[in-house]
XYZ file of C-alpha atoms in Angstrom:
628
model
C -160.991 -86.437 78.894
C -163.258 -83.901 80.602
C -166.685 -84.322 79.038
C -170.176 -83.148 79.997
C -172.164 -85.998 81.515
C -169.265 -88.471 81.443
C -170.279 -91.679 83.242
C -166.791 -92.727 84.356
C -167.796 -92.523 88.034
C -171.037 -94.429 87.469
C -169.735 -97.476 85.611
C -169.960 -99.663 88.710
C -173.527 -98.493 89.343
C -174.574 -99.358 85.781
C -172.785 -102.731 85.729
C -174.223 -103.709 89.121
C -177.715 -102.797 87.918
C -177.351 -105.056 84.863
C -176.134 -107.940 87.048
C -178.759 -107.517 89.766
C -181.575 -107.464 87.220
C -180.030 -110.526 85.562
C -180.171 -108.723 82.212
C -178.823 -111.187 79.699
C -177.560 -110.759 76.169
C -174.488 -110.404 74.021
C -175.041 -107.080 72.237
C -174.736 -103.704 73.995
C -175.704 -100.567 72.062
C -174.788 -97.033 73.218
C -176.522 -94.359 71.113
C -174.955 -91.349 72.882
C -171.406 -92.642 73.176
C -169.570 -89.394 73.998
C -166.024 -90.287 75.031
C -167.018 -93.953 75.092
C -166.570 -94.677 78.795
C -169.690 -96.869 79.058
C -169.151 -98.625 75.726
C -165.503 -99.333 76.602
C -166.498 -100.734 79.974
C -168.999 -103.161 78.492
C -166.549 -104.134 75.754
C -164.157 -105.167 78.524
C -166.969 -107.257 80.003
C -167.174 -109.232 76.759
C -170.155 -107.646 75.010
C -170.456 -107.011 71.288
C -170.675 -103.210 71.089
C -172.661 -100.952 68.792
C -172.082 -97.236 69.406
C -172.994 -93.950 67.782
C -172.736 -90.221 68.369
C -173.543 -87.099 66.344
C -170.161 -85.559 67.187
C -167.431 -86.575 64.774
C -164.631 -86.419 67.339
C -166.618 -88.910 69.435
C -166.927 -91.138 66.370
C -163.141 -91.020 66.003
C -162.696 -92.213 69.582
C -165.201 -95.044 69.033
C -163.298 -96.080 65.887
C -160.256 -96.532 68.103
C -161.518 -97.909 71.398
C -164.596 -99.820 70.263
C -164.019 -100.962 66.695
C -160.348 -101.893 66.986
C -159.467 -105.126 68.784
C -155.716 -105.079 68.216
C -152.974 -102.519 67.758
C -152.380 -101.448 64.139
C -149.061 -102.514 62.598
C -148.220 -99.418 60.456
C -146.195 -101.622 58.100
C -146.317 -99.284 55.051
C -145.663 -96.170 57.120
C -142.744 -97.680 59.030
C -141.170 -98.728 55.752
C -141.727 -95.248 54.281
C -140.164 -93.593 57.332
C -137.323 -96.135 57.296
C -138.068 -97.122 60.866
C -137.263 -100.736 61.602
C -140.156 -102.222 63.593
C -139.137 -103.925 66.800
C -139.684 -107.660 66.512
C -142.394 -108.810 68.893
C -141.105 -111.135 71.613
C -142.104 -112.141 75.104
C -140.416 -108.943 76.267
C -142.103 -106.511 73.869
C -145.739 -105.517 73.513
C -147.919 -105.720 70.421
C -148.173 -101.920 70.565
C -144.489 -101.443 69.736
C -145.088 -100.283 66.152
C -147.707 -97.812 67.361
C -145.244 -96.467 69.927
C -142.705 -95.776 67.179
C -145.207 -93.735 65.160
C -146.456 -91.822 68.219
C -142.829 -91.042 69.070
C -142.278 -89.750 65.535
C -145.312 -87.439 65.766
C -144.252 -86.123 69.173
C -140.896 -85.075 67.690
C -142.342 -83.033 64.803
C -141.524 -79.334 64.540
C -144.570 -77.106 64.913
C -146.130 -75.332 61.946
C -148.547 -72.402 61.663
C -151.828 -73.706 60.310
C -155.528 -73.515 61.246
C -155.312 -74.017 65.027
C -152.392 -71.615 65.434
C -153.979 -68.951 63.220
C -157.390 -69.077 64.906
C -157.026 -70.275 68.509
C -153.704 -69.000 69.881
C -152.956 -65.428 71.013
C -149.935 -65.218 68.708
C -151.909 -66.360 65.679
C -154.921 -64.110 66.358
C -152.938 -61.013 67.307
C -154.294 -57.989 65.454
C -157.524 -59.774 64.471
C -161.024 -58.786 65.628
C -160.763 -61.347 68.424
C -157.653 -62.500 70.241
C -158.176 -66.075 71.396
C -156.300 -67.920 74.146
C -157.316 -71.576 73.735
C -153.719 -72.780 73.295
C -150.239 -71.380 73.650
C -148.597 -70.659 70.335
C -146.196 -73.589 70.697
C -148.922 -76.122 71.454
C -151.166 -74.766 68.695
C -148.318 -75.238 66.203
C -147.705 -78.760 67.484
C -151.394 -79.623 67.003
C -151.222 -78.246 63.460
C -148.059 -80.171 62.624
C -149.361 -83.493 63.895
C -152.785 -83.083 62.302
C -151.313 -82.069 58.951
C -148.902 -84.997 59.004
C -151.677 -87.519 59.747
C -153.721 -86.138 56.851
C -150.704 -86.171 54.546
C -150.024 -89.838 55.338
C -153.645 -90.706 54.682
C -153.701 -88.969 51.283
C -150.465 -90.773 50.360
C -152.092 -94.141 51.177
C -149.532 -94.804 53.885
C -152.261 -95.403 56.460
C -155.167 -97.791 56.377
C -158.432 -96.788 58.032
C -157.589 -98.312 61.413
C -154.181 -96.648 61.522
C -155.597 -93.266 60.513
C -158.229 -93.212 63.248
C -155.781 -94.604 65.801
C -153.426 -91.635 65.339
C -156.253 -89.129 65.127
C -157.719 -90.520 68.345
C -154.358 -90.149 70.083
C -154.256 -86.464 69.101
C -157.826 -85.782 70.231
C -157.093 -87.417 73.591
C -154.013 -85.228 74.077
C -155.541 -81.832 73.237
C -157.671 -81.329 76.415
C -154.556 -81.656 78.594
C -153.109 -78.429 77.141
C -156.325 -76.481 76.473
C -156.872 -73.241 78.389
C -160.483 -74.001 79.282
C -162.575 -74.744 82.359
C -163.966 -77.946 80.886
C -165.501 -77.208 77.496
C -164.491 -75.172 74.450
C -167.468 -72.803 74.611
C -165.063 -70.262 76.137
C -161.377 -69.865 76.964
C -160.014 -68.607 80.269
C -158.921 -64.973 80.616
C -155.847 -66.029 82.546
C -153.683 -68.964 81.570
C -154.330 -72.251 83.324
C -151.030 -73.868 84.291
C -151.851 -77.015 82.289
C -151.880 -74.914 79.106
C -148.087 -74.537 79.407
C -147.479 -78.275 79.333
C -146.023 -79.586 76.115
C -148.595 -81.350 73.930
C -147.664 -85.036 74.081
C -149.465 -87.913 72.419
C -149.873 -91.203 74.269
C -150.570 -94.615 72.753
C -154.320 -95.324 73.055
C -155.105 -98.481 75.006
C -156.756 -101.057 72.763
C -159.279 -103.389 74.391
C -158.767 -106.934 73.127
C -161.956 -108.649 71.998
C -163.083 -111.532 69.791
C -166.296 -109.738 68.813
C -166.898 -107.594 65.728
C -168.007 -104.149 66.885
C -169.768 -101.425 64.881
C -169.633 -97.645 65.333
C -171.648 -94.901 63.651
C -171.675 -91.117 63.287
C -175.421 -90.736 62.736
C -178.604 -89.884 64.608
C -179.345 -92.695 67.027
C -182.727 -93.438 65.445
C -181.011 -94.250 62.158
C -178.836 -96.899 63.797
C -181.774 -99.299 64.048
C -181.902 -99.602 60.273
C -178.215 -100.580 60.212
C -178.144 -103.329 62.853
C -180.309 -106.159 64.111
C -180.766 -107.871 67.435
C -179.850 -105.380 70.182
C -179.963 -107.052 73.587
C -179.204 -104.023 75.772
C -179.863 -100.502 74.481
C -178.206 -97.851 76.659
C -179.218 -94.194 76.365
C -177.377 -91.283 77.961
C -178.819 -88.240 76.140
C -178.174 -84.576 76.989
C -179.941 -83.550 80.207
C -180.317 -79.820 79.557
C -180.732 -77.233 76.794
C -177.003 -76.848 76.233
C -176.019 -78.416 72.903
C -172.860 -80.520 72.929
C -171.484 -79.498 69.505
C -170.584 -75.871 70.389
C -168.991 -77.050 73.612
C -166.524 -79.215 71.690
C -166.219 -77.252 68.440
C -162.417 -77.217 68.425
C -162.201 -80.985 68.847
C -164.680 -81.298 65.973
C -162.463 -79.119 63.791
C -159.334 -81.093 64.665
C -161.165 -84.340 63.935
C -162.666 -83.226 60.606
C -159.800 -80.907 59.553
C -162.171 -79.250 57.104
C -161.057 -75.596 57.368
C -164.506 -74.406 58.524
C -165.820 -70.886 58.614
C -165.769 -69.637 62.210
C -167.208 -66.633 64.003
C -167.339 -64.772 67.279
C -164.928 -64.472 70.147
C -164.852 -68.268 70.593
C -164.238 -69.045 66.912
C -167.345 -71.218 66.729
C -168.001 -73.428 63.710
C -171.520 -74.066 62.381
C -173.320 -76.954 64.054
C -176.903 -76.820 62.766
C -176.821 -80.452 61.619
C -175.512 -81.645 64.985
C -178.266 -80.389 67.253
C -179.807 -82.957 69.581
C -183.578 -83.229 70.025
C -182.915 -84.039 73.682
C -181.841 -80.464 74.420
C -185.522 -79.520 74.393
C -188.084 -81.054 76.725
C -190.854 -81.524 74.176
C -188.697 -82.763 71.287
C -186.707 -84.933 73.700
C -189.791 -86.824 74.854
C -190.866 -87.227 71.239
C -187.440 -88.587 70.252
C -187.407 -90.970 73.218
C -190.810 -92.248 72.161
C -189.506 -92.865 68.631
C -186.544 -94.820 69.971
C -188.811 -96.975 72.138
C -191.196 -97.524 69.236
C -188.617 -98.318 66.548
C -185.678 -99.749 68.476
C -185.220 -103.487 68.044
C -184.011 -104.001 71.622
C -184.822 -106.447 74.412
C -183.735 -104.242 77.312
C -183.468 -100.452 77.468
C -181.568 -98.523 80.140
C -181.951 -94.738 80.182
C -179.438 -92.835 82.297
C -180.880 -89.496 83.424
C -180.511 -87.327 86.508
C -182.863 -85.184 88.544
C -181.627 -82.027 86.771
C -182.900 -83.346 83.434
C -185.366 -81.272 81.407
C -187.580 -84.216 80.402
C -190.300 -84.648 83.079
C -190.080 -87.972 84.898
C -193.814 -88.597 84.575
C -193.508 -88.300 80.781
C -190.556 -90.707 80.711
C -192.414 -93.242 82.849
C -195.531 -92.917 80.719
C -193.540 -93.927 77.630
C -191.829 -96.774 79.458
C -194.968 -98.141 81.108
C -196.805 -98.216 77.794
C -194.026 -100.284 76.222
C -193.287 -102.982 78.789
C -192.004 -103.752 82.256
C -190.458 -100.708 83.955
C -188.174 -100.157 86.955
C -186.272 -97.146 88.271
C -183.225 -97.110 90.510
C -181.099 -94.169 91.595
C -177.838 -93.217 93.243
C -176.290 -90.031 94.608
C -173.040 -88.926 93.024
C -170.820 -85.890 92.658
C -170.519 -84.530 89.142
C -168.288 -81.777 87.825
C -170.075 -78.780 86.387
C -168.067 -76.566 84.061
C -168.378 -72.794 84.412
C -166.319 -69.683 84.055
C -164.994 -69.955 87.588
C -163.597 -73.431 87.101
C -164.855 -76.900 87.844
C -167.337 -77.193 90.680
C -168.724 -80.260 92.399
C -172.476 -80.639 92.324
C -174.398 -83.426 94.019
C -177.147 -84.960 91.892
C -179.199 -88.134 91.825
C -178.498 -90.285 88.812
C -181.434 -92.462 87.790
C -181.508 -95.564 85.655
C -184.867 -96.105 83.957
C -185.156 -99.726 82.902
C -187.552 -100.975 80.250
C -187.886 -104.634 79.417
C -189.478 -105.198 76.046
C -192.229 -107.799 76.334
C -193.575 -109.929 73.521
C -197.334 -109.422 73.678
C -197.816 -112.997 72.445
C -195.972 -114.330 75.494
C -198.745 -115.247 77.917
C -196.526 -117.211 80.311
C -193.894 -114.735 81.487
C -192.095 -111.459 80.855
C -188.894 -112.991 79.485
C -187.193 -112.300 76.184
C -186.416 -115.100 73.759
C -182.793 -115.387 74.902
C -183.838 -115.517 78.564
C -186.442 -118.164 77.743
C -183.818 -120.326 76.041
C -181.410 -119.901 78.964
C -183.986 -121.281 81.405
C -184.584 -124.332 79.209
C -181.083 -125.611 79.937
C -181.832 -129.002 81.492
C -179.102 -128.745 84.143
C -178.694 -125.644 86.299
C -175.307 -125.591 88.052
C -175.070 -122.935 90.758
C -172.409 -121.645 93.145
C -174.575 -119.572 95.469
C -172.700 -118.186 98.438
C -174.146 -118.492 101.927
C -172.288 -115.368 103.052
C -172.812 -111.650 102.662
C -175.452 -110.127 100.417
C -175.607 -113.217 98.203
C -176.383 -115.383 101.221
C -179.797 -113.762 101.735
C -179.501 -114.025 105.532
C -178.435 -117.678 105.389
C -177.356 -117.460 109.023
C -181.104 -117.383 109.757
C -182.448 -119.486 106.895
C -179.810 -122.153 107.562
C -181.648 -123.166 110.734
C -183.974 -125.037 108.381
C -182.526 -128.437 107.307
C -182.993 -127.734 103.593
C -183.424 -124.027 102.728
C -183.633 -123.246 99.036
C -181.631 -120.264 97.697
C -184.003 -117.384 96.852
C -181.969 -116.735 93.672
C -182.787 -120.254 92.472
C -186.478 -119.986 93.292
C -186.573 -116.606 91.545
C -185.619 -118.273 88.250
C -188.732 -120.461 88.424
C -190.956 -117.607 89.579
C -189.730 -115.442 86.685
C -190.263 -118.178 84.094
C -193.692 -119.422 85.129
C -195.372 -116.118 86.049
C -195.751 -112.502 85.056
C -195.353 -109.515 87.345
C -198.015 -109.217 90.087
C -199.210 -112.804 89.617
C -199.695 -115.177 92.562
C -197.388 -118.036 93.593
C -198.358 -120.703 96.139
C -195.900 -122.775 98.192
C -197.676 -125.368 100.396
C -194.332 -126.319 102.050
C -192.771 -122.876 102.474
C -190.174 -123.670 105.172
C -188.176 -120.488 105.779
C -189.593 -118.846 102.675
C -187.200 -119.231 99.745
C -190.167 -119.083 97.363
C -191.747 -116.098 99.104
C -188.489 -114.132 99.132
C -188.204 -114.818 95.397
C -191.716 -113.414 94.967
C -190.708 -110.223 96.748
C -187.604 -109.890 94.580
C -189.648 -110.367 91.389
C -192.682 -108.273 92.328
C -195.016 -111.261 92.602
C -197.547 -112.094 95.291
C -196.617 -115.104 97.380
C -198.677 -117.366 99.622
C -196.818 -119.838 101.829
C -198.026 -122.508 104.243
C -195.994 -124.447 106.811
C -196.611 -126.549 109.899
C -193.844 -124.811 111.826
C -194.379 -121.463 113.511
C -190.633 -121.419 114.163
C -189.828 -121.486 110.450
C -192.382 -118.820 109.614
C -190.999 -116.599 112.376
C -187.534 -117.106 110.883
C -188.889 -116.098 107.476
C -190.242 -112.863 108.947
C -186.870 -112.112 110.561
C -185.176 -112.700 107.218
C -187.561 -110.264 105.491
C -186.819 -107.643 108.091
C -183.061 -108.098 107.766
C -183.183 -108.048 103.955
C -185.669 -105.177 103.911
C -187.995 -107.043 101.549
C -191.779 -107.101 101.711
C -193.359 -109.912 103.707
C -195.653 -112.155 101.715
C -198.633 -114.059 103.126
C -197.266 -116.781 105.429
C -199.788 -119.147 107.040
C -199.149 -121.566 109.913
C -201.025 -124.776 109.238
C -201.204 -128.149 107.538
C -201.652 -127.948 103.774
C -203.911 -131.008 103.855
C -206.473 -128.515 105.136
C -205.619 -125.836 102.598
C -209.300 -125.274 101.867
C -209.640 -123.931 105.420
C -206.470 -121.843 105.191
C -206.980 -119.953 101.927
C -209.664 -117.381 101.303
C -212.596 -118.433 99.198
C -212.119 -117.441 95.571
C -208.319 -117.475 95.764
C -206.692 -118.119 92.381
C -202.977 -118.806 92.007
C -200.898 -118.715 88.835
C -198.084 -121.064 89.816
C -197.296 -123.625 92.518
C -193.622 -123.846 93.487
C -192.677 -126.058 96.392
C -189.926 -128.092 98.014
C -191.649 -130.764 100.144
C -189.855 -133.085 102.574
C -188.305 -136.012 100.736
C -190.054 -138.711 102.710
C -188.195 -139.908 105.786
C -184.755 -138.895 104.486
C -184.011 -136.526 107.367
C -185.893 -138.416 110.070
C -183.401 -141.294 110.121
C -180.128 -141.392 112.045
C -176.985 -140.499 110.128
C -174.374 -143.200 109.540
C -171.004 -143.672 107.818
C -169.682 -140.809 105.725
C -172.980 -138.969 106.142
C -172.314 -138.911 109.877
C -168.667 -137.872 109.374
C -169.710 -135.147 106.956
C -171.846 -133.303 109.500
C -170.514 -134.601 112.781
C -174.146 -135.317 113.671
C -175.556 -138.818 114.112
C -179.044 -137.988 115.342
C -181.927 -137.475 112.957
C -182.733 -133.894 111.907
C -186.397 -133.928 110.909
C -188.148 -130.748 109.779
C -190.593 -130.991 112.708
C -191.845 -133.625 115.123
C -195.411 -133.391 113.820
C -196.980 -136.734 113.004
C -198.533 -135.130 109.929
C -195.152 -133.864 108.696
C -194.417 -135.614 105.399
C -190.785 -135.790 106.473
C -191.701 -138.325 109.158
C -193.638 -140.708 106.911
C -192.730 -143.979 105.245
C -192.682 -143.805 101.469
C -196.230 -144.956 100.654
C -197.824 -142.670 103.238
C -195.571 -139.847 102.095
C -196.610 -140.249 98.456
C -200.314 -140.375 99.279
C -200.096 -137.317 101.520
C -198.106 -135.385 98.907
C -200.659 -136.312 96.255
C -203.477 -135.097 98.508
C -201.785 -131.746 99.178
C -200.848 -131.118 95.536
C -204.354 -132.116 94.395
C -205.994 -129.734 96.874
C -203.527 -126.964 96.005
C -204.211 -127.484 92.296
C -207.874 -126.671 92.878
C -206.749 -123.053 93.345
C -204.465 -123.123 90.293
C -205.623 -121.460 87.092
C -206.098 -123.652 83.982
C -202.785 -124.190 82.158
C -200.981 -123.162 85.339
C -197.773 -124.988 86.241
C -196.620 -126.904 89.317
C -192.893 -127.254 90.096
C -191.879 -129.771 92.770
C -188.314 -130.137 94.048
C -187.242 -133.653 94.996
C -184.017 -135.437 95.857
C -183.609 -139.166 95.263
C -182.651 -141.554 98.047
C -179.761 -143.990 97.842
C -180.640 -147.441 96.393
C -181.595 -149.881 99.127
C -182.693 -153.511 99.403
C -182.795 -153.988 95.649
C -184.958 -150.886 95.049
C -183.802 -147.960 92.945
C -185.305 -145.452 95.419
C -185.643 -142.821 92.673
C -188.111 -140.688 94.554
C -188.662 -138.367 91.591
C -190.038 -141.283 89.560
C -192.388 -142.330 92.365
C -193.636 -138.748 92.727
C -194.206 -138.377 88.978
C -196.294 -141.556 88.894
C -198.279 -140.586 91.989
C -199.083 -137.007 90.938
C -200.203 -138.193 87.511
C -203.074 -139.905 89.326
C -204.524 -136.420 89.929
C -207.188 -135.619 87.296
C -206.207 -133.034 84.652
C -202.547 -133.009 85.748
C -199.911 -133.708 83.076
C -196.159 -134.214 83.453
C -194.201 -131.717 81.335
C -190.601 -132.706 82.088
C -187.956 -131.774 84.607
C -184.872 -129.696 85.285
C -181.892 -130.755 87.373
C -180.379 -128.420 89.933
C -176.781 -129.135 90.913
C -175.356 -127.307 93.916
C -171.648 -127.027 93.106
C -170.821 -125.639 96.556
C -171.336 -129.070 98.132
C -168.208 -130.961 99.137
C -167.622 -134.393 97.629
C -167.205 -137.333 100.035
C -165.677 -140.778 99.367
C -168.825 -142.748 100.084
C -168.161 -146.514 99.766
C -164.381 -146.129 99.576
C -162.558 -148.456 99.043
C -165.144 -151.177 98.610
C -168.105 -150.093 96.483
C -169.649 -147.340 94.375
C -171.916 -145.019 96.336
C -172.927 -141.816 94.550
C -172.657 -138.298 95.892
C -176.151 -136.962 95.242
C -175.883 -133.201 95.197
C -178.410 -132.764 92.427
C -182.147 -132.417 92.759
C -184.936 -132.882 90.259
C -187.467 -130.149 89.677
C -190.544 -131.939 88.374
C -192.767 -129.767 86.168
C -196.498 -130.515 85.914
C -199.373 -128.592 84.365
C -203.054 -128.327 85.162
C -204.769 -128.792 81.819
C -208.301 -127.628 82.691
């Protein structure tokens, strides 16, 4: 259906934005649903949908596409019409009964009722205004179908779902035979060729879903009193002063079938109670402010383009006062309806994103559901090393153990707020620092290797992300590397795991890589990756202790570690040794751990066929806190 501001061509843009921002939740609310393109799309993605619109014909469409999860059966009506329903088998669809009723309606003889008498040239001949919205035949067909649907309803032959299903099918069919350029605010002087097509109803496509969806025909602000717990609130209000109701007045009349008083050359019905506040700049900003103030949402996405009448600075002022704000935009071609036909106009569509922040949350900017998600003790990932998701892995992979920036971002987002400072005393090729750039945090990284830091800078350039502070040096001398007065909010690091990589590869480990020689991080004597366990633990303790001097009170420390294989009767659980050693640091407490499992790793038959030897693709992330 042609509809002002329809987002059909922007669905991918909106979905990608939600995924890239890692916006989580189950409930998606669309307060300006229109034809339902956005709501339908997110229903297909598995969300529980809440939708509303002031226009009644839009409400009818939502009752079909959003609220209904299966095709209606029409059992009473089929029996009344003496139509034997086709038994559902593997070779028939569950829409078979609906097809029979649609077929029946398509075969009705036309009658001369409201649409014919007011919107066809034959019906308005001799009146003050001759109107050419529909040919006489199609106008009579609309009348016949609409009258029959209403008759069935009054005779209790249709339940609510069945009634709206048929009404929705009619509303969808009407625009294909209307003699208009796009809206019903005017008809064309000359007949458009589509107006001569025979009005034909199609079976609406029902989106299967296990969720219970709710739709409303009320002002968006009033929806908040009807529902609770909106995860994603999507707003696509009118962009200009042109009210929607008069542009779709005929569809409103067909939907309501209320025999309204009409006037003027267009046969307009009254629409005073359907005016949108967003068709005025001042009242639009006020209404947006009310939605932000009263809406019980976690995330808000406002879709608006650069032709919109609400000033961007006013929108951003409202958003910035309410929480964390971001804006992204995309060029696209829209269709603008006018008297000369449809014209393409290039505009920039903007998505204004507001994340509602609990003012009592002093740790991060996450919602309750996002907080819970992070607390999952095991994080299984399938990060690709290719394409956009690889984050220039062809460069970062030159480091023996690069951490995925997406993974590090999860920890940065949980343990800090926007613009706070993260320190990584073993930065490698900068997984932590890239995460800081992605999350709008300030990162400080230190590494012995100039080669790795140079690689990090190349990665930033390729990814077009801001470089963070990267320092070449030994973190044992961090007091000489950081500026006096530096305060950090979080320490996130992935140190060498003792001498794991400085030993020659043997057995399946050798077969796995085809490399037998050792692959240490560097050849520096002071590199923790070249130290025996006791020296490694002492050096790690020294570096973490010195780093913690820059950490704010109640700030957290997250340390990645991978255990070694048991050897010579020792368990070699490096994470346990590290926990014990770091607890020797004054004012440091152990708060627990998470396990990261990289599911992209290939399993190998270590020990086969003689003994059990584990594949260790998981790593511990040890969480500590500075208490004072």
